[in-house]
Amino acid sequence: MGNMIIDGKQIAQHLKEEIREQVQQLATQNGRKPRLDVIIVGENPASKTYVRSKINATEFCGMDGELIALPKTTSQEELLRIIRDLNENEAVDGILVQLPLPKHIDEQEVIHAIAPEKDVDGFHPENVARLWLNQPAIVPCTPMGIMELLKQTHTPLAGRHAVVVGRSNIVGKPIAKLLLDENCTVTIAHSRTSDLAQICREADILVVAVGRSHLITGEMIKPGATVIDVGINRTEDGKLVGDVDFESASKVAGAITPVPGGVGPMTIAMLMRNTYQCYVSRISNE
Ligand code: NAD
């Protein structure tokens, strides 16, 4: 049995190169580049790293990336005012507010304030509803990145059993919907699922988005299954690991994503794609 390690880093790199070429063409035609504004509130170290790689990716793709770093004492009113200004700013194509936000700020209110057509994370209720109603939507980056990995590795989906572990709004729920759209039979498992191991063993495609290292081990995987590990956990010695015990799982799986270098880079590539697509729809309306 072939144990393929899915090289998300390389696939993401190719996608970003494609986007860069498309950006180059349209930017000269239209006299302006796509622009993404990323807002970060406070000093969460993981968030700062994510935000930095998002800005770096815009530069790689030939887009403008603006980092708006606000102190953790920023009031909700002030943040909402900044978002409204960006909504109205004709030069801005995409707006991303890095989560989590400090406790005194209501995340839902903030997401709701972003203009749906600039909501490159796809978290606005209008985009969520559109996704579930099969209408044109901006789709969240991580689930879209997972679908792109499955597509590029030619993983058969129709009629196969997909098990998604985790039911968050950011990953679990939207990836379940996208797999359903590809005619998978989808099971969503979560913290209250009884006999997680048995359910995982039935999966042809296993997507794990929990945030607990070593949650999934080799004996929970059907031989030959495709395993997508979304988790990002930091070990005591500072190493990044996923939710899947790579050592045991990679011996059983037919294909598996590593952490780092699997889903993470794809999330960023899909953010570039969403920003580019927001730009394209805005210039065609100008
Ligand atoms: P979340 O914390 O919002 O949700 C976790 C989910 O896991 C919950 O739905 C819960 O029901 C489920 N869960 C908790 N304990 C469980 C258990 N013992 N068994 C089964 N299910 C259990 O998580 P999230 O925002 O979806 O993120 C999940 C992980 O993915 C985190 O490690 C996060 O850092 C990572 N993540 C990575 C990317 C990326 O680009 N690679 C993007 C988003 C999130």
XYZ file of C-alpha atoms and ligand atoms in Angstrom:
330
model
C 0.000 0.000 0.000
C 1.354 3.408 -0.912
C 1.725 5.754 2.017
C 1.665 9.134 0.372
C 2.628 12.180 2.380
C 0.589 15.031 0.953
C 2.921 17.973 0.378
C 0.642 20.886 1.202
C 3.539 23.289 1.193
C 4.413 22.527 -2.407
C 0.802 22.478 -3.631
C 0.213 25.823 -1.911
C 3.356 27.235 -3.492
C 2.137 26.330 -6.996
C -1.263 27.853 -6.297
C 0.314 31.099 -5.099
C 2.492 31.224 -8.229
C -0.632 30.869 -10.380
C -2.367 33.631 -8.448
C 0.718 35.845 -8.798
C 0.564 35.499 -12.589
C -3.146 36.300 -12.690
C -2.621 39.287 -10.398
C 0.191 40.595 -12.602
C -2.037 40.537 -15.689
C -5.066 42.190 -14.128
C -3.108 44.729 -12.080
C -1.485 46.235 -15.177
C -4.824 46.251 -17.019
C -6.687 47.886 -14.165
C -4.046 50.176 -12.746
C -4.277 48.839 -9.231
C -3.345 45.711 -7.284
C -5.620 43.627 -5.077
C -5.403 44.812 -1.481
C -5.921 42.817 1.709
C -6.162 44.510 5.109
C -5.435 42.323 8.126
C -6.426 43.553 11.577
C -4.845 42.121 14.713
C -5.840 43.193 18.232
C -3.386 42.444 21.027
C -0.202 40.429 21.213
C -1.179 36.737 20.930
C 2.095 35.190 19.647
C 0.422 32.520 17.477
C -1.881 35.155 15.944
C 1.096 37.405 15.209
C 2.815 34.561 13.347
C -0.317 33.792 11.289
C -0.845 37.442 10.438
C 2.786 37.823 9.389
C 2.569 34.863 7.004
C -0.655 36.230 5.518
C 0.998 39.598 4.809
C 4.087 37.850 3.394
C 1.850 35.835 1.061
C 0.207 39.001 -0.303
C 3.666 40.331 -1.105
C 4.600 37.078 -2.844
C 1.413 37.228 -4.929
C 1.988 40.861 -5.956
C -0.851 42.195 -3.858
C -0.912 45.005 -1.321
C -1.075 43.735 2.243
C -1.817 46.195 5.041
C -1.268 45.135 8.620
C -3.363 47.056 11.138
C -1.979 46.196 14.579
C -4.148 47.518 17.411
C -3.457 47.457 21.166
C -5.386 44.888 23.215
C -7.188 47.768 24.969
C -8.884 48.804 21.703
C -12.608 49.204 22.307
C -15.195 47.349 20.269
C -16.539 50.695 19.021
C -13.110 51.706 17.755
C -12.606 48.360 15.987
C -16.053 48.589 14.383
C -15.273 52.118 13.206
C -12.049 50.932 11.550
C -13.900 48.086 9.829
C -16.592 50.458 8.537
C -13.895 52.730 7.101
C -12.321 49.760 5.306
C -15.738 48.666 4.025
C -16.097 52.070 2.372
C -12.503 52.334 1.178
C -12.562 51.698 -2.596
C -8.923 50.559 -2.587
C -9.585 47.680 -0.187
C -10.694 44.319 -1.598
C -10.404 42.047 1.414
C -10.746 42.541 5.176
C -9.602 39.942 7.702
C -9.851 40.259 11.469
C -7.514 37.759 13.112
C -9.263 35.696 15.788
C -9.382 35.269 18.732
C -10.188 38.819 19.855
C -9.732 40.075 23.436
C -12.597 39.055 25.738
C -14.202 42.520 25.922
C -14.935 42.390 22.168
C -17.869 40.436 20.738
C -16.449 38.425 17.823
C -19.825 37.891 16.196
C -20.506 41.643 16.154
C -17.142 42.249 14.545
C -17.556 39.560 11.873
C -21.032 40.901 11.167
C -19.611 44.391 10.563
C -17.365 43.290 7.689
C -18.916 43.911 4.265
C -19.822 40.393 2.993
C -18.173 41.079 -0.368
C -14.861 41.851 1.396
C -15.140 39.020 3.934
C -12.167 36.937 2.714
C -12.440 34.534 5.685
C -16.014 33.665 4.710
C -17.220 33.954 8.312
C -19.968 36.565 7.783
C -23.471 35.105 8.304
C -24.375 36.034 4.741
C -21.495 33.961 3.344
C -22.241 31.095 5.745
C -25.888 31.057 4.646
C -24.921 31.244 0.983
C -22.565 28.266 1.397
C -25.303 26.142 2.990
C -27.863 27.223 0.370
C -25.523 26.390 -2.562
C -25.378 30.021 -3.656
C -22.174 31.817 -4.712
C -20.283 32.427 -1.479
C -16.891 33.287 -0.115
C -15.889 29.949 1.430
C -13.656 29.723 4.543
C -9.988 29.206 3.654
C -9.074 26.082 5.642
C -11.960 23.917 4.374
C -11.340 25.120 0.833
C -7.657 24.296 1.192
C -8.571 20.763 2.308
C -10.834 20.293 -0.728
C -8.017 21.502 -2.973
C -5.637 18.920 -1.424
C -8.200 16.146 -2.004
C -8.694 17.330 -5.572
C -5.004 17.581 -6.425
C -4.300 14.129 -4.974
C -7.206 12.699 -7.012
C -8.901 11.319 -3.924
C -12.211 9.711 -4.928
C -15.051 11.354 -2.994
C -18.451 10.433 -4.430
C -20.066 7.668 -2.394
C -17.129 7.462 0.040
C -17.522 7.816 3.775
C -15.975 11.015 5.135
C -15.624 11.437 8.879
C -14.989 14.952 10.192
C -13.774 15.168 13.793
C -14.607 18.625 15.194
C -17.670 20.808 14.628
C -16.364 24.379 14.707
C -17.790 27.110 12.491
C -14.316 27.696 11.047
C -13.389 24.147 10.021
C -15.642 21.234 11.047
C -19.018 22.467 9.849
C -17.923 24.011 6.522
C -15.664 21.066 5.545
C -18.586 18.701 6.228
C -20.728 20.780 3.850
C -18.073 20.826 1.104
C -17.592 17.038 1.367
C -21.370 16.598 1.197
C -21.400 18.695 -1.977
C -18.918 16.201 -3.463
C -21.360 13.386 -2.632
C -19.487 11.936 0.316
C -21.517 10.302 3.061
C -20.513 12.558 5.937
C -20.319 11.841 9.655
C -19.455 14.656 12.065
C -17.825 13.486 15.298
C -17.098 15.770 18.266
C -16.269 15.973 21.961
C -19.441 14.083 22.965
C -19.176 11.324 20.372
C -19.171 7.848 21.880
C -16.695 5.374 20.410
C -14.723 7.837 18.319
C -12.243 5.080 17.377
C -14.919 2.892 15.800
C -16.355 5.788 13.792
C -12.935 6.907 12.580
C -12.138 3.371 11.436
C -15.092 3.571 9.037
C -13.695 6.633 7.284
C -12.357 6.554 3.737
C -11.543 10.221 4.267
C -10.762 11.352 7.810
C -10.540 15.077 8.559
C -9.433 15.953 12.082
C -9.851 19.505 13.432
C -9.814 19.392 17.223
C -6.637 20.852 18.711
C -5.456 17.841 20.763
C -2.183 16.177 19.919
C -2.211 12.363 19.481
C -6.036 12.236 19.522
C -6.021 9.963 16.457
C -3.678 6.978 16.360
C -2.914 4.373 13.709
C -5.381 1.824 15.058
C -8.238 4.320 14.535
C -7.568 4.503 10.797
C -8.909 2.291 8.030
C -6.016 0.896 5.970
C -5.600 3.044 2.861
C -7.718 5.955 4.112
C -6.853 9.583 3.325
C -6.112 11.460 6.552
C -6.227 15.272 6.717
C -4.794 16.675 9.940
C -5.925 20.248 10.592
C -4.776 20.480 14.205
C -1.960 22.757 15.297
C -0.553 21.978 18.729
C 2.691 23.035 20.324
C 4.577 20.407 22.320
C 6.519 21.200 25.496
C 9.766 21.442 23.530
C 8.181 23.958 21.161
C 7.564 21.628 18.211
C 4.384 21.899 16.125
C 2.294 18.735 15.871
C -1.180 17.929 14.588
C -4.072 16.013 16.140
C -2.988 12.798 14.433
C -0.124 10.673 15.736
C 1.818 10.840 12.490
C 4.214 8.022 13.404
C 1.540 5.320 13.758
C -1.048 6.829 11.386
C 1.265 7.194 8.396
C 1.888 3.419 8.451
C -1.831 2.689 7.953
C -3.140 5.615 5.901
C -3.007 5.608 2.116
C -2.295 9.336 2.164
C -1.755 11.749 5.040
C -0.966 15.429 5.559
C 1.987 16.347 7.783
C 2.000 19.113 10.408
C 3.539 21.512 9.651
C 3.462 21.579 5.855
C -0.009 20.160 5.196
C -3.215 22.136 5.677
C -1.584 25.286 7.103
C 0.039 26.558 3.881
C -3.127 25.702 1.937
C -5.154 27.969 4.225
C -2.910 30.877 3.284
C -3.050 30.036 -0.434
C -6.857 29.986 -0.283
C -6.831 33.355 1.477
C -4.883 34.696 -1.499
C -7.403 33.139 -3.860
C -10.343 34.644 -1.956
C -8.677 38.072 -1.968
C -7.982 37.801 -5.682
C -11.581 36.787 -6.355
C -12.951 39.695 -4.304
C -10.729 41.990 -6.374
C -11.933 40.459 -9.651
C -15.591 40.895 -8.749
C -14.980 44.459 -7.576
C -13.088 45.583 -10.697
C -15.743 44.040 -12.920
C -18.316 46.176 -11.091
C -16.294 49.399 -11.300
P -12.420 24.575 18.069
O -11.634 24.604 19.327
O -13.334 25.666 17.726
O -13.248 23.214 18.039
C -12.705 22.003 18.414
C -13.705 20.906 18.105
O -13.146 19.668 18.520
C -15.015 21.065 18.830
O -16.051 21.057 17.858
C -15.124 19.854 19.748
O -16.426 19.269 19.742
C -14.137 18.890 19.149
N -13.482 18.083 20.194
C -12.903 18.518 21.337
N -12.407 17.481 22.029
C -12.679 16.371 21.320
C -12.425 14.997 21.519
N -11.783 14.554 22.592
N -12.841 14.132 20.571
C -13.495 14.561 19.479
N -13.756 15.860 19.235
C -13.350 16.745 20.144
O -11.364 24.252 16.929
P -11.068 24.809 15.445
O -11.064 26.273 15.418
O -11.869 24.040 14.463
O -9.551 24.293 15.362
C -9.203 22.947 15.544
C -7.708 22.790 15.401
O -7.338 23.130 14.081
C -6.867 23.682 16.304
O -5.686 22.992 16.661
C -6.528 24.849 15.428
O -5.311 25.471 15.818
C -6.378 24.169 14.102
N -6.617 25.012 12.939
C -5.708 24.955 11.932
C -5.895 25.696 10.792
C -4.906 25.586 9.686
O -4.870 26.426 8.815
N -4.091 24.545 9.651
C -7.005 26.537 10.674
C -7.931 26.565 11.705
C -7.728 25.796 12.831
